[in-house]
Short mmCIF file of C-alpha atoms in Angstrom, two decimals:
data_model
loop_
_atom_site.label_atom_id
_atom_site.label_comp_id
_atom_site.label_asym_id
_atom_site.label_seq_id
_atom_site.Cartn_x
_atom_site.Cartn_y
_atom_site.Cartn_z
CA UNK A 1 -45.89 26.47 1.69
CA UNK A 2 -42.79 25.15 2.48
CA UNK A 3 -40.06 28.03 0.68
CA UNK A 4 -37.61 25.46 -0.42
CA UNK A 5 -39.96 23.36 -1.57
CA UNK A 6 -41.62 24.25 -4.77
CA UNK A 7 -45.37 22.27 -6.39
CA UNK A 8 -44.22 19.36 -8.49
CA UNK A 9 -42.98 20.63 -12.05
CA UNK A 10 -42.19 24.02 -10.89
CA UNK A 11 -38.60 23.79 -11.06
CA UNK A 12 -38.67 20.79 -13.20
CA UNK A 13 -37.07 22.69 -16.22
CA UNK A 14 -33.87 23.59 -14.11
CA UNK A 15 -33.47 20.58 -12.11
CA UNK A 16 -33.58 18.70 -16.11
CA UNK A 17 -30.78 21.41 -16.87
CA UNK A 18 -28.67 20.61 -13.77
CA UNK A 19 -28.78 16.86 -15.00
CA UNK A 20 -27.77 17.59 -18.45
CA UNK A 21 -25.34 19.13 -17.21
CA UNK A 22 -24.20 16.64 -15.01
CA UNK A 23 -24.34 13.86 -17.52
CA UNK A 24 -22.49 16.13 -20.08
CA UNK A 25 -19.41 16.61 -17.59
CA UNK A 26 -19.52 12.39 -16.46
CA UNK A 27 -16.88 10.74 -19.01
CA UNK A 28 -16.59 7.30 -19.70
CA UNK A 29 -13.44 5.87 -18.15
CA UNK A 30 -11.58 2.77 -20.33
CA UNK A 31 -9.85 1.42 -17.22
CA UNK A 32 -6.94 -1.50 -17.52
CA UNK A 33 -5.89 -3.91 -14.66
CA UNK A 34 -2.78 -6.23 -16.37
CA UNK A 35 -1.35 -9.10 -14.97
CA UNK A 36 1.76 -8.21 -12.79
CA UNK A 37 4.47 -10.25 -13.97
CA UNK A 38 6.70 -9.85 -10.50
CA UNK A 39 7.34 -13.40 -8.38
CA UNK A 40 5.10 -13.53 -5.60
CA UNK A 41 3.02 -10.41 -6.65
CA UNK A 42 -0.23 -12.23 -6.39
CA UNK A 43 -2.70 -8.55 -5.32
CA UNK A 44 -4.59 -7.01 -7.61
CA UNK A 45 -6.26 -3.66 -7.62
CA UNK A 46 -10.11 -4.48 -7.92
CA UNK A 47 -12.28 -7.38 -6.89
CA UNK A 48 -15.45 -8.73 -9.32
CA UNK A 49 -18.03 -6.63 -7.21
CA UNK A 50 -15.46 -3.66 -7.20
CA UNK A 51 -15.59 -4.14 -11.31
CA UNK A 52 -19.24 -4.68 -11.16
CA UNK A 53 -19.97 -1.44 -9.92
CA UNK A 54 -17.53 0.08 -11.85
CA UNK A 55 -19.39 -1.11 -14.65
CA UNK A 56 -22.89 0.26 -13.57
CA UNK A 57 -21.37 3.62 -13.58
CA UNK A 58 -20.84 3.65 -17.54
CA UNK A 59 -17.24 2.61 -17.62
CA UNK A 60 -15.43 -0.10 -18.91
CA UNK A 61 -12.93 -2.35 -17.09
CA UNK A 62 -9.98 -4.58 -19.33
CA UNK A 63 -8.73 -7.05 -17.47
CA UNK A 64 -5.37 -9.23 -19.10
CA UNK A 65 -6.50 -13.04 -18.65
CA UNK A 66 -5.65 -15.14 -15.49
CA UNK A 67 -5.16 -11.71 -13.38
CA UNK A 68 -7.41 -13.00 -10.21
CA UNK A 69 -6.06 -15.94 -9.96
CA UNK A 70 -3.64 -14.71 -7.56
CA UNK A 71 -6.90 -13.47 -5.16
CA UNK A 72 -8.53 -16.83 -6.38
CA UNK A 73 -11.20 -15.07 -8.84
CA UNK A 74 -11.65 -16.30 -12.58
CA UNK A 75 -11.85 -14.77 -14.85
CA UNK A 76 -15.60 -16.16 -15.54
CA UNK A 77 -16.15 -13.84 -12.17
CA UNK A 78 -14.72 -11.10 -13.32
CA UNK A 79 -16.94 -11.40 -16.56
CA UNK A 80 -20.25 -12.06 -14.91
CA UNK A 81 -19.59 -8.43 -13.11
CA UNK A 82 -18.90 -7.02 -16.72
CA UNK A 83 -15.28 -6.60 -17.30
CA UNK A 84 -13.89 -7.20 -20.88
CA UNK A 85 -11.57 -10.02 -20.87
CA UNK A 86 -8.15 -9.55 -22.61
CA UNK A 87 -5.32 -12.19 -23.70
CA UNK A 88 -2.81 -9.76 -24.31
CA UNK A 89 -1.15 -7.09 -21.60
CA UNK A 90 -0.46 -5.37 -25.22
CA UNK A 91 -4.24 -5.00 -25.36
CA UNK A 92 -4.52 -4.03 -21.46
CA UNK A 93 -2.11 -1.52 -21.80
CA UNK A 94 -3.95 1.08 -24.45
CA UNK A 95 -6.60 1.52 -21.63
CA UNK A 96 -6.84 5.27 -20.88
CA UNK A 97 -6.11 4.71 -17.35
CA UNK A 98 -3.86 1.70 -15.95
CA UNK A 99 -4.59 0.50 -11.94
CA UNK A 100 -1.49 -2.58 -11.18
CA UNK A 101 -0.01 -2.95 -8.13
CA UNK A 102 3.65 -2.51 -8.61
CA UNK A 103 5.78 -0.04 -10.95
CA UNK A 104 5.84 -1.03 -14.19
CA UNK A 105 8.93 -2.39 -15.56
CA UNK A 106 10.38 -1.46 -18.77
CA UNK A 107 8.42 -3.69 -21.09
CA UNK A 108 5.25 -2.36 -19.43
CA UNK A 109 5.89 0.88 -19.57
CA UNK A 110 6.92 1.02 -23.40
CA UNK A 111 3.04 -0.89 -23.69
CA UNK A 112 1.54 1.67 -22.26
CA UNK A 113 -0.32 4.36 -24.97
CA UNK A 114 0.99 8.04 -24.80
CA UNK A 115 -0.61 10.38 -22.13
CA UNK A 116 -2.59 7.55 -20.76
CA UNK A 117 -2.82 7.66 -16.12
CA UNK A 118 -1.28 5.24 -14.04
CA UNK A 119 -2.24 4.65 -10.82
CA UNK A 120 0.10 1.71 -8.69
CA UNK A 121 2.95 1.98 -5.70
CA UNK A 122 5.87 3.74 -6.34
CA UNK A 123 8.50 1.52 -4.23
CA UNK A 124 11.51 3.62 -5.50
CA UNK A 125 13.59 0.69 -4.45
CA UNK A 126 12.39 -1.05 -7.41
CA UNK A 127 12.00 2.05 -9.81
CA UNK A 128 14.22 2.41 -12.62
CA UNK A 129 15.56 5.81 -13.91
CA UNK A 130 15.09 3.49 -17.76
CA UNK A 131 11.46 3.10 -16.97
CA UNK A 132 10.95 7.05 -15.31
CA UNK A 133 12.75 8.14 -19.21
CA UNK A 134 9.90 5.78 -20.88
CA UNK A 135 7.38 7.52 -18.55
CA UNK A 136 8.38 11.16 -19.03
CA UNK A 137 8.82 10.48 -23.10
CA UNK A 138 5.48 9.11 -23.39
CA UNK A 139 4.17 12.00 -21.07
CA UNK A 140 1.95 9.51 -18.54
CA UNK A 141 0.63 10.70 -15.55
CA UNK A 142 1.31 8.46 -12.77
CA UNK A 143 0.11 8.57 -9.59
CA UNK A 144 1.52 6.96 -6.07
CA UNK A 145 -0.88 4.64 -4.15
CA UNK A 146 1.29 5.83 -1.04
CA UNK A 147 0.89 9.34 -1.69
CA UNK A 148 -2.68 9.92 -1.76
CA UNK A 149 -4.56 11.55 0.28
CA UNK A 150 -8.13 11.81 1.57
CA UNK A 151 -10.52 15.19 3.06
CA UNK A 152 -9.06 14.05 6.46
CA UNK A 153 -5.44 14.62 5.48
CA UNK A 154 -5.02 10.88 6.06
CA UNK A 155 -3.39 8.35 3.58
CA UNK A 156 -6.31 5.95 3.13
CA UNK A 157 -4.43 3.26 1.05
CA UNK A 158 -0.96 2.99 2.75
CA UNK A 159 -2.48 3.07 5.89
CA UNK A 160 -4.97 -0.57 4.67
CA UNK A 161 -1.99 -1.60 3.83
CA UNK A 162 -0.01 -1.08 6.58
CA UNK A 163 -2.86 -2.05 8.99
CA UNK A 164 -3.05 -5.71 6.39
CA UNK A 165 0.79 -5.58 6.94
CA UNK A 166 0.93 -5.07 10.67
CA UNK A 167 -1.83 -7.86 11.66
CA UNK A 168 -0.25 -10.13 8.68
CA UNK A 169 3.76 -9.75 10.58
CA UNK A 170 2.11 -11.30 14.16
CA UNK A 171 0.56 -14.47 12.42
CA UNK A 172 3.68 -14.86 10.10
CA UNK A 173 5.87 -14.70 13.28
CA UNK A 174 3.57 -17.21 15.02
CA UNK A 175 3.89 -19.60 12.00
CA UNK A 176 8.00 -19.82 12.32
CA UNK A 177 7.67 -19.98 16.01
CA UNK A 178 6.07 -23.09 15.75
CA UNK A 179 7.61 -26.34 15.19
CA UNK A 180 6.11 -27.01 11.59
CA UNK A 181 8.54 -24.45 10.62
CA UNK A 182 11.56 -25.98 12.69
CA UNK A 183 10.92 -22.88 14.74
CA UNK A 184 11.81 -22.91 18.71
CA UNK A 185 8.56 -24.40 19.73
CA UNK A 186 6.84 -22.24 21.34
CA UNK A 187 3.00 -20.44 20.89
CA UNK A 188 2.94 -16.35 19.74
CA UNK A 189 1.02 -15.46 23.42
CA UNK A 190 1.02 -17.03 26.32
CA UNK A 191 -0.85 -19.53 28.77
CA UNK A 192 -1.12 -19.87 32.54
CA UNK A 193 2.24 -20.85 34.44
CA UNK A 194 4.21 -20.68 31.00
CA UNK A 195 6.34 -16.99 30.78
CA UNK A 196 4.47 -15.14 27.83
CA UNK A 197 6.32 -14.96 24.30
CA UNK A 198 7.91 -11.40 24.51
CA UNK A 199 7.16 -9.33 20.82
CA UNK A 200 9.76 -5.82 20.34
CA UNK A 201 7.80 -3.96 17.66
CA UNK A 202 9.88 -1.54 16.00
CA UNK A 203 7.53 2.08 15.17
CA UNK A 204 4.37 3.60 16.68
CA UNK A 205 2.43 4.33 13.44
CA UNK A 206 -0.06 2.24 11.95
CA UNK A 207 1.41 -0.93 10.55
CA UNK A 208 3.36 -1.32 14.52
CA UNK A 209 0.09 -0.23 16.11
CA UNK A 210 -1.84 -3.34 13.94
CA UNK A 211 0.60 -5.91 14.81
CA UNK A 212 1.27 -4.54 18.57
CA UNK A 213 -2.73 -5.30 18.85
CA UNK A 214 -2.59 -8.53 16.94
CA UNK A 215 0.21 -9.90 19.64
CA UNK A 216 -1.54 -8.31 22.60
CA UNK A 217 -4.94 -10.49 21.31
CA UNK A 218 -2.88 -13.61 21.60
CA UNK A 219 -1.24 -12.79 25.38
CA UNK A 220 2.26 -11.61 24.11
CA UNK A 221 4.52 -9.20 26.48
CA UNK A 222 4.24 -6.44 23.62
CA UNK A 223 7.06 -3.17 23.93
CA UNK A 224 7.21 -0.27 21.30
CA UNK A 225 9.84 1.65 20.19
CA UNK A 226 9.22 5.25 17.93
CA UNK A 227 11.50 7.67 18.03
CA UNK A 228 8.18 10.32 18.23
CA UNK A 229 6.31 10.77 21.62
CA UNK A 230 3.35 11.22 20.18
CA UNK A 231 3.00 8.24 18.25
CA UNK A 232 3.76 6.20 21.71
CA UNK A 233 1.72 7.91 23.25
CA UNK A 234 -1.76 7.49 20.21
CA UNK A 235 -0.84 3.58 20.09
CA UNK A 236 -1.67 3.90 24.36
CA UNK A 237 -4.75 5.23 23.60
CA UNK A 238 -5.83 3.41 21.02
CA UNK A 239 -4.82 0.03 22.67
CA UNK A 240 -6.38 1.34 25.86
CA UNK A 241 -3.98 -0.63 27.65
CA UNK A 242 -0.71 0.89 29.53
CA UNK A 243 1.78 -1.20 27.32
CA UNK A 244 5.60 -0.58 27.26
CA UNK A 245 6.47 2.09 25.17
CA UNK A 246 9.87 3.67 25.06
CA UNK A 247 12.04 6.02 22.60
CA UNK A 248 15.08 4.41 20.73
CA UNK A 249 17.19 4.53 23.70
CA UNK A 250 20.18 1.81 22.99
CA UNK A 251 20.46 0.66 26.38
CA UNK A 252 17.04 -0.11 26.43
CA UNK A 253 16.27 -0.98 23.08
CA UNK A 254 19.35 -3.73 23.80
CA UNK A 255 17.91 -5.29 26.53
CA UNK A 256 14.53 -5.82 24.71
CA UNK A 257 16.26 -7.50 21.44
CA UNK A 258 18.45 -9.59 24.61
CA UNK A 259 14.93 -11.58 25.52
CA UNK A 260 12.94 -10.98 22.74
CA UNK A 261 11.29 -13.70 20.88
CA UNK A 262 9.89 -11.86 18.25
CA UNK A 263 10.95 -8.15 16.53
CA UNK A 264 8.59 -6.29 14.13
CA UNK A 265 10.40 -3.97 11.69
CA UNK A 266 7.72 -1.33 11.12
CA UNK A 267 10.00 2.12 11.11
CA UNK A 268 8.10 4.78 9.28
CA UNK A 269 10.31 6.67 6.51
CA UNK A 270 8.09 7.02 3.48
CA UNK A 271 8.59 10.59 3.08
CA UNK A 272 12.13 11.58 4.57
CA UNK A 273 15.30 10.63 3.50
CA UNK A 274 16.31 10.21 7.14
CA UNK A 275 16.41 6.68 7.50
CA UNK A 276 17.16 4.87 11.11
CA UNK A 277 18.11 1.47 10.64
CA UNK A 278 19.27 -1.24 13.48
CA UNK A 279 22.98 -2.32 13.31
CA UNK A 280 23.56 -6.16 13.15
CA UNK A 281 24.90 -5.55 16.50
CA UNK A 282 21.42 -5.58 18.22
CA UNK A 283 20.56 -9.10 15.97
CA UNK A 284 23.37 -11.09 17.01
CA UNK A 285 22.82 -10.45 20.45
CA UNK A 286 19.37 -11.97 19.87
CA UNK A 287 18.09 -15.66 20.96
CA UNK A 288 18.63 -18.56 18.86
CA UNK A 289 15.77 -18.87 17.03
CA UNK A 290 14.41 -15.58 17.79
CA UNK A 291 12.27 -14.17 14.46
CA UNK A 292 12.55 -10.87 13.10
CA UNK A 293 9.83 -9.97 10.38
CA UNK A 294 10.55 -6.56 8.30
CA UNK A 295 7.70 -4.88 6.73
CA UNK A 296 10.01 -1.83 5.04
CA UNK A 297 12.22 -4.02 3.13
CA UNK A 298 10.38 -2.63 -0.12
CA UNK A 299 12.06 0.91 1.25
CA UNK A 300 15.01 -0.48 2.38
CA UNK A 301 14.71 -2.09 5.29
CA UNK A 302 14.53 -1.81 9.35
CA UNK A 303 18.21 -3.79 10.15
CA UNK A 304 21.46 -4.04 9.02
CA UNK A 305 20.54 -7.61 7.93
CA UNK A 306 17.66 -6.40 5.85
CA UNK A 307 19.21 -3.67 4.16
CA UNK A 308 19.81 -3.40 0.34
CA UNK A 309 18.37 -6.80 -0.29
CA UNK A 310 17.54 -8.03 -4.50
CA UNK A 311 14.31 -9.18 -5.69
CA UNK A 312 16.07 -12.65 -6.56
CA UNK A 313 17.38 -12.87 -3.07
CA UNK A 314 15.39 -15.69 -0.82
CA UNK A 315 13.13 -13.90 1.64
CA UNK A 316 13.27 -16.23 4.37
CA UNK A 317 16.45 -16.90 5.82
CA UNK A 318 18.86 -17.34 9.17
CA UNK A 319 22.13 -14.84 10.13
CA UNK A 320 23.23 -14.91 13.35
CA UNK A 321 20.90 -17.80 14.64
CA UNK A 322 18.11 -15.25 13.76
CA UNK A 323 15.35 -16.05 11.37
CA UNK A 324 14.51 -13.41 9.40
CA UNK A 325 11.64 -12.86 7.49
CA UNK A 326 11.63 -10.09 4.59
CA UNK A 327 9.03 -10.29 2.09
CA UNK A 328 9.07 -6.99 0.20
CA UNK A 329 4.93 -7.11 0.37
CA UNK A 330 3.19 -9.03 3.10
CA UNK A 331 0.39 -8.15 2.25
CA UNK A 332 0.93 -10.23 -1.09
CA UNK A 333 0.18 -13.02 1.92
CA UNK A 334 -3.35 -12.20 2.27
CA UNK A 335 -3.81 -10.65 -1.31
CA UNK A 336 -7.97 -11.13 -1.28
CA UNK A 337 -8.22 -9.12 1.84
CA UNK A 338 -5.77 -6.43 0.14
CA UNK A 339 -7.75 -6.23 -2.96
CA UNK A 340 -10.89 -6.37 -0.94
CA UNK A 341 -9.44 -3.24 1.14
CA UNK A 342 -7.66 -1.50 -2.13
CA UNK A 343 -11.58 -1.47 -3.66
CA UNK A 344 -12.82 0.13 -1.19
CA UNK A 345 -11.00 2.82 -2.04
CA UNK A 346 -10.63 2.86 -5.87
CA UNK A 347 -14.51 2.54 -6.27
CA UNK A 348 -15.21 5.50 -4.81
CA UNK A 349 -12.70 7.27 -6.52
CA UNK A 350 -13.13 5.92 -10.16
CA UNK A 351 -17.13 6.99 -9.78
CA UNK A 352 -15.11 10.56 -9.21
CA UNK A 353 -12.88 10.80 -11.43
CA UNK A 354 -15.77 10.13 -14.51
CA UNK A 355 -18.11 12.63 -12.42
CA UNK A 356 -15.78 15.84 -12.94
CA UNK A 357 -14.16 15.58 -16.51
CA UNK A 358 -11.29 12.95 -16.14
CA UNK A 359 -8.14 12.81 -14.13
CA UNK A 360 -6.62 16.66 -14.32
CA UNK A 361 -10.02 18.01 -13.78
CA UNK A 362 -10.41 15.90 -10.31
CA UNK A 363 -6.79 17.17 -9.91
CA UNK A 364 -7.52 20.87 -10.01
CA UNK A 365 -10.16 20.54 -6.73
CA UNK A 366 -9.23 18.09 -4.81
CA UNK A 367 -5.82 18.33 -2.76
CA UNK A 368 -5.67 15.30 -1.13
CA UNK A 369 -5.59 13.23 -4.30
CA UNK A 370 -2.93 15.62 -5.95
CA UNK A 371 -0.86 15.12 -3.49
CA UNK A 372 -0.30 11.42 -4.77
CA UNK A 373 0.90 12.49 -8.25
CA UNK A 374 4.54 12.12 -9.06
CA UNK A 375 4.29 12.79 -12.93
CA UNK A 376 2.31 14.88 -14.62
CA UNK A 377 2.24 14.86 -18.54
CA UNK A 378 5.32 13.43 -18.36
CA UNK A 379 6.91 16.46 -15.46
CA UNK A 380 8.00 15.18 -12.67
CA UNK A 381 6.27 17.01 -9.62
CA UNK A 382 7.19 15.17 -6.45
CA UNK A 383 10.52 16.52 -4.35
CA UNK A 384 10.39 12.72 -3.17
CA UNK A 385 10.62 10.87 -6.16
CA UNK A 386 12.83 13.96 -7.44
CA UNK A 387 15.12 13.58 -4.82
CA UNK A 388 15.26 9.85 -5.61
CA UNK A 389 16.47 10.32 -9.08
CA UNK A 390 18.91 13.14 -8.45
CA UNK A 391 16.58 16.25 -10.11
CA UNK A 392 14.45 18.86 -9.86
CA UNK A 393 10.74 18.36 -9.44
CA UNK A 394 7.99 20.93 -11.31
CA UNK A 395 5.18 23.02 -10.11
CA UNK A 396 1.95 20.93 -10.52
CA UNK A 397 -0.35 24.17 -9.75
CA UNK A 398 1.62 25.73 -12.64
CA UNK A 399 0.80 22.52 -15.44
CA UNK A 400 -2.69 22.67 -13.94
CA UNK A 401 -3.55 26.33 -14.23
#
């Protein structure tokens, strides 16, 4: 007989134990998803089959009224999937654990109940030290969509995004090349006999990598700049195609803003407060009607014309003959695909996060998702975020142990 196989029934008392066991540890997880209240925020964290099996792991998802209308669900789809539909975010907001896309403002954060886990980006461009004070005083645990990590060291969420992001710059740059958009008149690629549209992508890492691709696809002369050797080197490889890389020097880098048609803002500085940004200079040396597209205007911005700009400020707009395009979230352009990609992620998770205990006991063995939390209990434990707001950030190991 096979050793590791014992006759039916043998081990049937332990294997009943392991399952009690099991089922004793699972918790049930009251999960909130509130409308976000920011202009042009239209993403949302789940999708109705995302909630649906969310649902058939014992959970229960709140969901404020009118919140997938943005990723053109009802709210009759999220129903049929099993979500409880709410009318107020007051009611959203005492959920145990809070998923929403951007930081909470002020008002949402004073909704939210005391020690309760939010999960959304941090975008410390649009983070208050008022709403941190709320967060710390009510002792929430929030956790950074950016931050998080997977087994493979890798940042599964930022990098859907940034991939979404990337893809989503090249078709937004096509659209105000084109004439419906009083743009110079001329197709995102290239045809026989006609000189190709020229595309200076700005960072090797995965959102310039996704929208260096999506202008190769449509025939573009594509050239990447990254100030890492590595990086130009990977987006070879993965392109499988010799294209024109180069390091920022300024001679070079201002020939390739003198023809180019299109430039791709896609400078990687989540983590760092180095920041490298590209003096108006290079811009106004630029084509008339040339398009720049910035994808880090939600941390500040690639260019000197990007830089620093409000939420109330229009995101589409001309300086120096240039059209520039700076929504802080592109992805906010495709928002079904985002939530779509976002799920993937989150389902997975969630089924976690009931099947150990709760959030601090997923916390204490697994790294990769620590790594995303920036408060704990109301302690501040990132060096980022601390850095950010002028202070010191805590020992998470220590408010774990």
């Amino acid at each position: 007989m096979n050793p590791n196989k014992a006759p039916i029934g043998q081990n049937g008392f332990f294997e009943q134990e392991i399952l009690k066991n099991l089922l004793s540890s699972m918790r049930e997880l009251v999960i909130g998803i509130p409308k976000e209240r920011i202009p042009n925020e239209t993403r949302l964290a789940l999708t109705p089959e995302a909630v649906g099996l969310i649902v058939d792991q014992g959970h229960r998802v709140l969901i404020e009224r009118g919140s997938g209308f943005g990723i053109n669900y009802t709210d009759s789809d999220f129903a049929e999937q099993g979500a409880e539909i709410l009318d107020t975010s007051t009611d959203v907001y005492q959920s145990d654990i809070i998923f929403k896309i951007l930081p909470p403002t002020l008002e949402e954060a004073e909704m939210m109940k005391p020690r309760a886990t939010l999960f959304s980006f941090i975008q410390l461009i649009d983070f208050s030290s008022a709403v941190l004070d709320c967060l710390v005083r009510k002792k929430i645990t929030a956790i950074a969509y950016e931050l998080i990590c997977d087994e493979h060291q890798s940042l599964p969420i930022l990098n859907a995004i940034s991939e979404i992001e990337g893809l989503a710059a090249v078709s937004i740059a096509a659209d105000l090349l084109s004439s419906s958009h009083n743009g110079k008149g001329i197709l995102l690629g290239g045809v026989p006999g006609v000189p190709p549209t020229e595309v200076v992508v700005l960072g090797a890492g995965l959102a310039g990598t996704a929208a260096a691709k999506g202008a190769l696809g449509l025939g573009a002369l594509v050239k990447v700049f990254d100030d890492d050797v590595f990086r130009l080197r990977n987006i070879q490889r993965i392109l499988n195609q010799q294209i024109y890389t180069c390091n920022f020097q300024p001679n070079v880098l201002d020939n390739a803003f003198l023809s180019a048609d299109v430039v791709i803002g896609a400078l990687h500085f989540m983590t760092t407060g180095i920041r490298h940004v590209i003096s108006e200079e290079f811009v106004k040396q630029m084509k008339k009607g040339a398009v720049i597209v910035d994808l880090r205007v939600s941390r500040g911005g690639c260019f000197e014309t990007t830089c620093c700009r409000k939420a109330s400020d229009p995101y589409l707009y001309t300086q120096f003959g240039v059209v520039h395009y700076c929504m802080p979230n592109i992805s906010c352009n495709v928002a079904r695909t985002t939530a779509m990609a976002l799920s993937n992620v989150f389902v997975p998770m969630i089924h976690r996060i009931g099947e150990v205990g709760g959030v601090s006991a997923l916390l204490k063995i697994d790294s990769g998702f620590k790594k995303g939390v920036y408060l704990f209990d109301g302690r501040l434990v990132n060096r980022y975020v601390a850095n950010h707001f002028n202070t010191v950030a805590g020992d998470l190991d220590i408010f774990l142990s």
